[in-house]
Short mmCIF file of N, CA, C and O in Angstrom, two decimals:
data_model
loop_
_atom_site.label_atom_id
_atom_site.label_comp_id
_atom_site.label_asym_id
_atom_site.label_seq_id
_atom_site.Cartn_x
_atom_site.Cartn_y
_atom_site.Cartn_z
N UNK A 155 0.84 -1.16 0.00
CA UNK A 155 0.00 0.00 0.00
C UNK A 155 0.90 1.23 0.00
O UNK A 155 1.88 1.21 0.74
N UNK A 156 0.61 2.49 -0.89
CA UNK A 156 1.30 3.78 -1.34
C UNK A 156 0.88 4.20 -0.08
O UNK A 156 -0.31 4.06 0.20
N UNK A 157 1.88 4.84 0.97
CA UNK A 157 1.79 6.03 1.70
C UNK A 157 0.38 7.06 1.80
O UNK A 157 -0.18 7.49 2.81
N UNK A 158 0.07 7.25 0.45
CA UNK A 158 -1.33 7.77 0.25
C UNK A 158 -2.23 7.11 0.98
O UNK A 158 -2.78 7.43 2.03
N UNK A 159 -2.33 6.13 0.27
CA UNK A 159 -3.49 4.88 0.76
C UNK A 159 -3.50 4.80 2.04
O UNK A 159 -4.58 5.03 2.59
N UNK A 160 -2.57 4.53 2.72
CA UNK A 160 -2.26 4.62 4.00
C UNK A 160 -2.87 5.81 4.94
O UNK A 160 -3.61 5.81 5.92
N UNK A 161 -2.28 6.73 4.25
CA UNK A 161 -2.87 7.77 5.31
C UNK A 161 -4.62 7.81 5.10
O UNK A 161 -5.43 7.82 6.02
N UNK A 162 -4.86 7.84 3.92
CA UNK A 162 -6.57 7.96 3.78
C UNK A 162 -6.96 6.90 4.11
O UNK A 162 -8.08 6.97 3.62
N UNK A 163 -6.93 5.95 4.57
CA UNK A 163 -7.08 4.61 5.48
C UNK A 163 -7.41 4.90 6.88
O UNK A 163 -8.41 4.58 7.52
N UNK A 164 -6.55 5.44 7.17
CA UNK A 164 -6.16 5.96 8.73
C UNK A 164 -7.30 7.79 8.62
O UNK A 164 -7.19 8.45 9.66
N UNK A 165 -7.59 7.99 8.27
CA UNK A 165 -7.61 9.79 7.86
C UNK A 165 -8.61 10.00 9.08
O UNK A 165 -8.22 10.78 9.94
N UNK A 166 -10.13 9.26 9.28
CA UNK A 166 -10.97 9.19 10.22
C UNK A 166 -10.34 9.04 10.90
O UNK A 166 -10.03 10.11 11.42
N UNK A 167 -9.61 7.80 11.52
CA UNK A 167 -9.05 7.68 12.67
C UNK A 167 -7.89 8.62 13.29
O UNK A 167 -7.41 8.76 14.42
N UNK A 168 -7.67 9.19 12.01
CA UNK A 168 -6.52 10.48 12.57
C UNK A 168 -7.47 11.64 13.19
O UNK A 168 -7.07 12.21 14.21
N UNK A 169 -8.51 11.96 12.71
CA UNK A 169 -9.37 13.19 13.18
C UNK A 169 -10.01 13.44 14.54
O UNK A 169 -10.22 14.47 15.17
N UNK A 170 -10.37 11.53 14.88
CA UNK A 170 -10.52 11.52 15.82
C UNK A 170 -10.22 11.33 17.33
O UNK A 170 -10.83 11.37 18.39
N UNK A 171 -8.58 11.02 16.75
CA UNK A 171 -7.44 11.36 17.79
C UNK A 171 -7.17 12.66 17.90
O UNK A 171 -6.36 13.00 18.76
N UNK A 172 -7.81 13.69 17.03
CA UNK A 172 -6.87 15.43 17.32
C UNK A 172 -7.03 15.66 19.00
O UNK A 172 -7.90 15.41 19.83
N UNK A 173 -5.81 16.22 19.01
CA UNK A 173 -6.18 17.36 20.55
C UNK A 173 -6.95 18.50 19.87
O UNK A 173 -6.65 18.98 18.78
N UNK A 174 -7.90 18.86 20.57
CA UNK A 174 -8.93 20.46 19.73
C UNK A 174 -7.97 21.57 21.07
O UNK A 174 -7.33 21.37 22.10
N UNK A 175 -8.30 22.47 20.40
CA UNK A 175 -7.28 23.73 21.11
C UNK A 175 -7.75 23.45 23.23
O UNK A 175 -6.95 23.35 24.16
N UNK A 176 -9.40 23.41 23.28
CA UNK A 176 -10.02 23.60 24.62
C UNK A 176 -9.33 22.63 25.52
O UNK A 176 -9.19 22.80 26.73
N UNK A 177 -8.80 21.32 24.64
CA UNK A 177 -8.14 20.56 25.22
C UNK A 177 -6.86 20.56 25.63
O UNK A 177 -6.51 20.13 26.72
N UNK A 178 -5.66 21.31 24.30
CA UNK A 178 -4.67 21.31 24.87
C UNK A 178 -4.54 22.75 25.81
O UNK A 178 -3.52 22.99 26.46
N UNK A 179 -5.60 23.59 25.79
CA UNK A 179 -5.27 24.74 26.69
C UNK A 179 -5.71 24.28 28.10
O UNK A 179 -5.36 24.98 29.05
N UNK A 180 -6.51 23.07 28.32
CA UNK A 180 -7.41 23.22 29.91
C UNK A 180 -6.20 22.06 30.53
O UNK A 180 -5.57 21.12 30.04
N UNK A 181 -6.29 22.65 31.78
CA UNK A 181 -5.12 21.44 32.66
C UNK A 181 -6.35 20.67 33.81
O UNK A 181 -6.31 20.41 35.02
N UNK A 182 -7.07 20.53 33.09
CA UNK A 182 -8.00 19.87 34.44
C UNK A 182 -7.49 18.35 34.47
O UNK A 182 -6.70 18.00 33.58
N UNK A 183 -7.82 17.59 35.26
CA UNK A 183 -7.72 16.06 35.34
C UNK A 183 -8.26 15.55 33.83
O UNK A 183 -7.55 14.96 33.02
N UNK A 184 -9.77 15.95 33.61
CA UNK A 184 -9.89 14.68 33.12
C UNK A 184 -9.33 15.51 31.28
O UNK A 184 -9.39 14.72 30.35
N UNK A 185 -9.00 16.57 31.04
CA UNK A 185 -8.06 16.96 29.55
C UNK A 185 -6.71 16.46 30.36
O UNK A 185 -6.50 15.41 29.75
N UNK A 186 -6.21 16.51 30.83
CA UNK A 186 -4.87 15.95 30.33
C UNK A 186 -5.31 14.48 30.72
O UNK A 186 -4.11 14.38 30.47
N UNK A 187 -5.68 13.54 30.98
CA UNK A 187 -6.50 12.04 30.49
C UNK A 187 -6.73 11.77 29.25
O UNK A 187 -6.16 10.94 28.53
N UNK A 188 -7.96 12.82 28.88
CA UNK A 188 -7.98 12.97 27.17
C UNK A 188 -7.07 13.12 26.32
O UNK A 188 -7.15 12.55 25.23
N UNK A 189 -5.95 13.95 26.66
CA UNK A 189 -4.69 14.06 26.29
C UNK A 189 -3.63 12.98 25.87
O UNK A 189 -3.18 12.64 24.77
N UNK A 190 -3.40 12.60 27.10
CA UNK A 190 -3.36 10.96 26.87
C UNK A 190 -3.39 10.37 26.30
O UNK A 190 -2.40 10.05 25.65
N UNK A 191 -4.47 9.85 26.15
CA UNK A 191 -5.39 8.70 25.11
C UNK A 191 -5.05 8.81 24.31
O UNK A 191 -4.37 7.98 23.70
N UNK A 192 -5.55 10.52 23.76
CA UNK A 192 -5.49 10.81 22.08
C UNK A 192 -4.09 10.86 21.82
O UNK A 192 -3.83 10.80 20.61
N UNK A 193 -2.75 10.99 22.86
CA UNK A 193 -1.57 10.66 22.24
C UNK A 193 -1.01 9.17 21.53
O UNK A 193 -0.50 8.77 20.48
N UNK A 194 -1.51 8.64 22.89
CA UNK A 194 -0.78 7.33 22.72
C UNK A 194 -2.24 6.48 21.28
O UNK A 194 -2.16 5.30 20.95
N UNK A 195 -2.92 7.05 20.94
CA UNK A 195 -3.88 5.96 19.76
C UNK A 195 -3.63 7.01 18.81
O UNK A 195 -4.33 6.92 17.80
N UNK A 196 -2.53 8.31 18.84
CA UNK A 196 -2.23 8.89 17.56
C UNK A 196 -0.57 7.91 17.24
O UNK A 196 -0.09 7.71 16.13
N UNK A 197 -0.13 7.55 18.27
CA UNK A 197 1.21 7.04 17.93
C UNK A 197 0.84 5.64 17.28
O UNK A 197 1.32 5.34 16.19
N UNK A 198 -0.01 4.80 17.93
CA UNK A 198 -0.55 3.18 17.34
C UNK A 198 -0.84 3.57 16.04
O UNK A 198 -0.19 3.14 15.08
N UNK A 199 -2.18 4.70 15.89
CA UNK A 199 -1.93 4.58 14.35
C UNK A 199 -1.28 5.10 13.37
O UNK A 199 -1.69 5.12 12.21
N UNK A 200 0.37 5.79 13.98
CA UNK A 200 1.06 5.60 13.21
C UNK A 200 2.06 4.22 12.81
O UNK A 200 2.39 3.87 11.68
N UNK A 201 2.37 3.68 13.96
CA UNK A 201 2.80 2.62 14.06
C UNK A 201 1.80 1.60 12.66
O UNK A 201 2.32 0.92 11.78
N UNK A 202 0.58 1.77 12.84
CA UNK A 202 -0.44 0.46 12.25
C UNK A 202 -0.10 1.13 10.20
O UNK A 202 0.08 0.41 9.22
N UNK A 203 -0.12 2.58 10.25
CA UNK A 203 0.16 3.04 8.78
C UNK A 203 1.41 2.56 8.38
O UNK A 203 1.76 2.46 7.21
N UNK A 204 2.15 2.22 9.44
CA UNK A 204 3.67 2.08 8.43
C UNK A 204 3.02 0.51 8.25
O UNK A 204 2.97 -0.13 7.19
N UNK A 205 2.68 0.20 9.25
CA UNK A 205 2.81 -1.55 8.55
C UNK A 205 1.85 -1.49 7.47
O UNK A 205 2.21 -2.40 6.73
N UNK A 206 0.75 -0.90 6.90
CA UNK A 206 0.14 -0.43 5.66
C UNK A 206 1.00 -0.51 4.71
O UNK A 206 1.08 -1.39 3.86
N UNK A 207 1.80 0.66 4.89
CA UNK A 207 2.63 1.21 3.74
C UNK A 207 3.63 -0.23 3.24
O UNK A 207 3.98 -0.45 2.08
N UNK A 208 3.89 -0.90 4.18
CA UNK A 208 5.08 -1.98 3.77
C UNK A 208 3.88 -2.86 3.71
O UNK A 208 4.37 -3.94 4.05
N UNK A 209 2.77 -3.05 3.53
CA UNK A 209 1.81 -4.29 3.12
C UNK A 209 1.85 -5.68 4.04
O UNK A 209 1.67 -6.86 3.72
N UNK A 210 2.21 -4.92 5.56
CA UNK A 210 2.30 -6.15 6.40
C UNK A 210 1.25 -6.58 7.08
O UNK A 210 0.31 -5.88 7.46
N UNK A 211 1.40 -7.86 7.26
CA UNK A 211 -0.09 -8.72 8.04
C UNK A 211 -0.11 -8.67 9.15
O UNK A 211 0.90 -9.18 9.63
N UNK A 212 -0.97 -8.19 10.03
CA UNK A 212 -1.07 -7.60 11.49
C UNK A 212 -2.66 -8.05 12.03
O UNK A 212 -3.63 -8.16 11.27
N UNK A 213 -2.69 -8.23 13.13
CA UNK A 213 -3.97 -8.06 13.43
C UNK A 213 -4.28 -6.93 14.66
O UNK A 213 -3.93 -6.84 15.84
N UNK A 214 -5.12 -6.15 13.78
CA UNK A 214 -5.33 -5.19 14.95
C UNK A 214 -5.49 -5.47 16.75
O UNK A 214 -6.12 -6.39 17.28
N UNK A 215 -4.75 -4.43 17.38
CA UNK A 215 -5.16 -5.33 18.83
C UNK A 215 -6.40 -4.18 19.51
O UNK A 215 -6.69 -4.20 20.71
N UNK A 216 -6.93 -3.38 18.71
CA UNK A 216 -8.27 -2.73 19.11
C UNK A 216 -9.36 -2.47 17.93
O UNK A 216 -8.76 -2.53 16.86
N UNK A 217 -10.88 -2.19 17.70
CA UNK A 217 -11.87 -2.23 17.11
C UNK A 217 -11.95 -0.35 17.17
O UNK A 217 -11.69 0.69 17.78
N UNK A 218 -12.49 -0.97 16.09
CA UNK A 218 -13.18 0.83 16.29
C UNK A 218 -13.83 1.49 16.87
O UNK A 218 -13.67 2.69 17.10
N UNK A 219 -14.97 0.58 17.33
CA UNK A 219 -15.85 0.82 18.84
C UNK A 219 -14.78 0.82 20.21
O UNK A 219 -14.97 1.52 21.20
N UNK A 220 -13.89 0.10 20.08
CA UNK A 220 -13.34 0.38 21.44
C UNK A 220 -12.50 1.60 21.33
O UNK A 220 -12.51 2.12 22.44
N UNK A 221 -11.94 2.14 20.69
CA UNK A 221 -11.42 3.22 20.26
C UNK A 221 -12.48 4.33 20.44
O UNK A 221 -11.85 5.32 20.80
N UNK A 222 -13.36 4.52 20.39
CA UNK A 222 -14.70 5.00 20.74
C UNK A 222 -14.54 5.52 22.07
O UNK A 222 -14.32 6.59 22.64
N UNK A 223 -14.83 3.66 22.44
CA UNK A 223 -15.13 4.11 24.11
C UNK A 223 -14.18 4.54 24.49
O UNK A 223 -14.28 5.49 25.26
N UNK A 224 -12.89 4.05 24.13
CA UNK A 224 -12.03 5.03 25.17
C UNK A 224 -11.88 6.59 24.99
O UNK A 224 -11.50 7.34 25.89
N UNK A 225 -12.14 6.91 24.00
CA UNK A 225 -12.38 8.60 24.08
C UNK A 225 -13.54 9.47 24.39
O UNK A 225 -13.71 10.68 24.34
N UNK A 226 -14.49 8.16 24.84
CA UNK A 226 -15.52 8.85 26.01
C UNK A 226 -15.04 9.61 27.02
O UNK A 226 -13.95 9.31 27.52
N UNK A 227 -15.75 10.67 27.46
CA UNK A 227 -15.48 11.24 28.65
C UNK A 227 -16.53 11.01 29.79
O UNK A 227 -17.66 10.63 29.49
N UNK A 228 -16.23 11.20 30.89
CA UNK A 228 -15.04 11.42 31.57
C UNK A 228 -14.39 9.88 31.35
O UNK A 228 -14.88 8.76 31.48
N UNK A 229 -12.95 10.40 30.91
CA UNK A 229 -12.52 9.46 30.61
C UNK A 229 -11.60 8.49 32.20
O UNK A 229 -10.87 9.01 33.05
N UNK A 230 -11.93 7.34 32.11
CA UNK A 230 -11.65 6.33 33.28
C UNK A 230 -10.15 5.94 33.24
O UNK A 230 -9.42 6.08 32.26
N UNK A 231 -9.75 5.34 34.66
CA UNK A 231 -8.74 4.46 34.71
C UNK A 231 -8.60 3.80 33.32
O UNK A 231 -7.53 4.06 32.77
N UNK A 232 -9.33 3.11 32.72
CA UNK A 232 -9.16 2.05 32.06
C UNK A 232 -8.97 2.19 30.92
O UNK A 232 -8.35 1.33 30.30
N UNK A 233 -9.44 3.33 30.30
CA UNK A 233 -9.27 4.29 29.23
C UNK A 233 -8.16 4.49 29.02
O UNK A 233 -7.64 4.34 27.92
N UNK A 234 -7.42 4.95 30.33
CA UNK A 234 -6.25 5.34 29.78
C UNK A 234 -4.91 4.10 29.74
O UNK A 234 -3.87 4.30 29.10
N UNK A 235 -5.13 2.99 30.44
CA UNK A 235 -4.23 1.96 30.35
C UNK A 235 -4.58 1.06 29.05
O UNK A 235 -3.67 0.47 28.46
N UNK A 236 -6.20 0.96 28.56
CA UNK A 236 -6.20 0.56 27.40
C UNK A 236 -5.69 1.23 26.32
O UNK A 236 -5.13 0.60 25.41
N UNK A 237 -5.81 2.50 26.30
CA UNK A 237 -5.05 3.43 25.37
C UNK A 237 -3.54 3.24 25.20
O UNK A 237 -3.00 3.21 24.10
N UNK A 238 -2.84 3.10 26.50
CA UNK A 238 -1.26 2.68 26.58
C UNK A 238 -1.21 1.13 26.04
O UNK A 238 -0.34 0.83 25.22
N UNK A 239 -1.95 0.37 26.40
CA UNK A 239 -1.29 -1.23 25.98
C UNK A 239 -1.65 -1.20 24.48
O UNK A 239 -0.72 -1.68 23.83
N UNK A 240 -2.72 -0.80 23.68
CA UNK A 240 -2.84 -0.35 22.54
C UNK A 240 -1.53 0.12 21.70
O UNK A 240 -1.06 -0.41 20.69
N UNK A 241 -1.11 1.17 22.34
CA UNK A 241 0.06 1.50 21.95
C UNK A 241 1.34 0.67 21.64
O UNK A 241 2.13 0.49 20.71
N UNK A 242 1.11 0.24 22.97
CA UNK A 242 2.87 -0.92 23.30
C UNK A 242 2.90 -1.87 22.26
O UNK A 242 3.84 -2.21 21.54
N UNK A 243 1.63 -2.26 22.29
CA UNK A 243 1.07 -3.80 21.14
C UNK A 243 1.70 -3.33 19.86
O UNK A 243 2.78 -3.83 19.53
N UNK A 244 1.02 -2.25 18.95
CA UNK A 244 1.49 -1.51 18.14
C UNK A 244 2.60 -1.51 17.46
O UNK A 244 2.91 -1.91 16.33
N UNK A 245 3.28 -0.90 18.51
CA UNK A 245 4.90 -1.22 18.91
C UNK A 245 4.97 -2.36 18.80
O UNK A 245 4.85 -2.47 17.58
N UNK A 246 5.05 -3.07 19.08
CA UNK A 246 5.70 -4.52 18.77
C UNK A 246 5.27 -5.28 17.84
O UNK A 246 6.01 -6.24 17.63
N UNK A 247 4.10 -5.20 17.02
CA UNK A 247 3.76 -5.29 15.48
C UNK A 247 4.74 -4.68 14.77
O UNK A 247 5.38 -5.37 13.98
N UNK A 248 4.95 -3.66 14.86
CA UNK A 248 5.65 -2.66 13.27
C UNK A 248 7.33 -3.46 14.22
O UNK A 248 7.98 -4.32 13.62
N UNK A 249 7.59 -3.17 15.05
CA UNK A 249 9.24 -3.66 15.77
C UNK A 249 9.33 -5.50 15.09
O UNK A 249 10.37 -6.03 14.68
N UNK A 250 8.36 -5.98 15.15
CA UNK A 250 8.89 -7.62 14.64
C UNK A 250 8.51 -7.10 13.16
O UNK A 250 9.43 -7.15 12.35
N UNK A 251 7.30 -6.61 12.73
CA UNK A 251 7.53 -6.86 10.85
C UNK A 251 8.63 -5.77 10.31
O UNK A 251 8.84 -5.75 9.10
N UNK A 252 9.33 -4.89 11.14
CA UNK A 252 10.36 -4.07 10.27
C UNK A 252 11.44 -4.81 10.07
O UNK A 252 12.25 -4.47 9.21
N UNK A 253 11.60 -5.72 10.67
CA UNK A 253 12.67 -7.01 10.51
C UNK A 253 13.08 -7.03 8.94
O UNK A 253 14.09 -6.76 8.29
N UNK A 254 12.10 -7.38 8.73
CA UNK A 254 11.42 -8.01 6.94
C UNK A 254 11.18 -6.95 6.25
O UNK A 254 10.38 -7.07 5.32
N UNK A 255 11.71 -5.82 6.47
CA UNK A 255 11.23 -4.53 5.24
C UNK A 255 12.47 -4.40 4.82
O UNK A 255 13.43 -4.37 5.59
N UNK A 256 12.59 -4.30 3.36
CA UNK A 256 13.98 -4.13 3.01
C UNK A 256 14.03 -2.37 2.96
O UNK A 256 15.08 -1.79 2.69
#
């Protein structure tokens, strides 16, 4: 898959990771939580586009509905550790298939 493809693949899911300004300006508990989240499931799906771009076989380790819920607010404990292991997983998809990218 062309880089293109990739990103317009991902394009929804990029929009709905943005920080919006109210967020990165407010320091309350539960924005920097939101903060959070939307970092670490903007880094997975960069991690998930490269393995796109190199046409590698992965299986996602979250749904789109759960991606959802975790950017419900007020966002929970669990939100935000599912958001991190999301991430890590990620990470270690694109870290074993970059092996194999010439």
């Amino acid at each position: 898959m062309t880089r293109d493809k990739a990103k317009a693949k991902w394009a929804v899911a990029r929009r709905m990771v943005e920080i919006t300004q109210a967020e990165y300006s407010s320091h309350t508990v539960n924005a920097k939580a939101i903060k959070f989240v939307k970092t670490k499931l903007q880094i997975a799906i960069y991690y998930l586009s490269q393995l796109d771009e190199h046409d590698s076989n992965y299986t996602m380790p979250f749904t789109g509905k759960q991606m959802k819920e975790a950017l419900k607010t007020p966002i929970t404990k669990q939100n935000v550790k599912d958001a991190a292991d999301w991430c890590h997983q990620c990470r270690l998809i694109r870290d074993k298939a970059c092996t194999s990218w010439s």
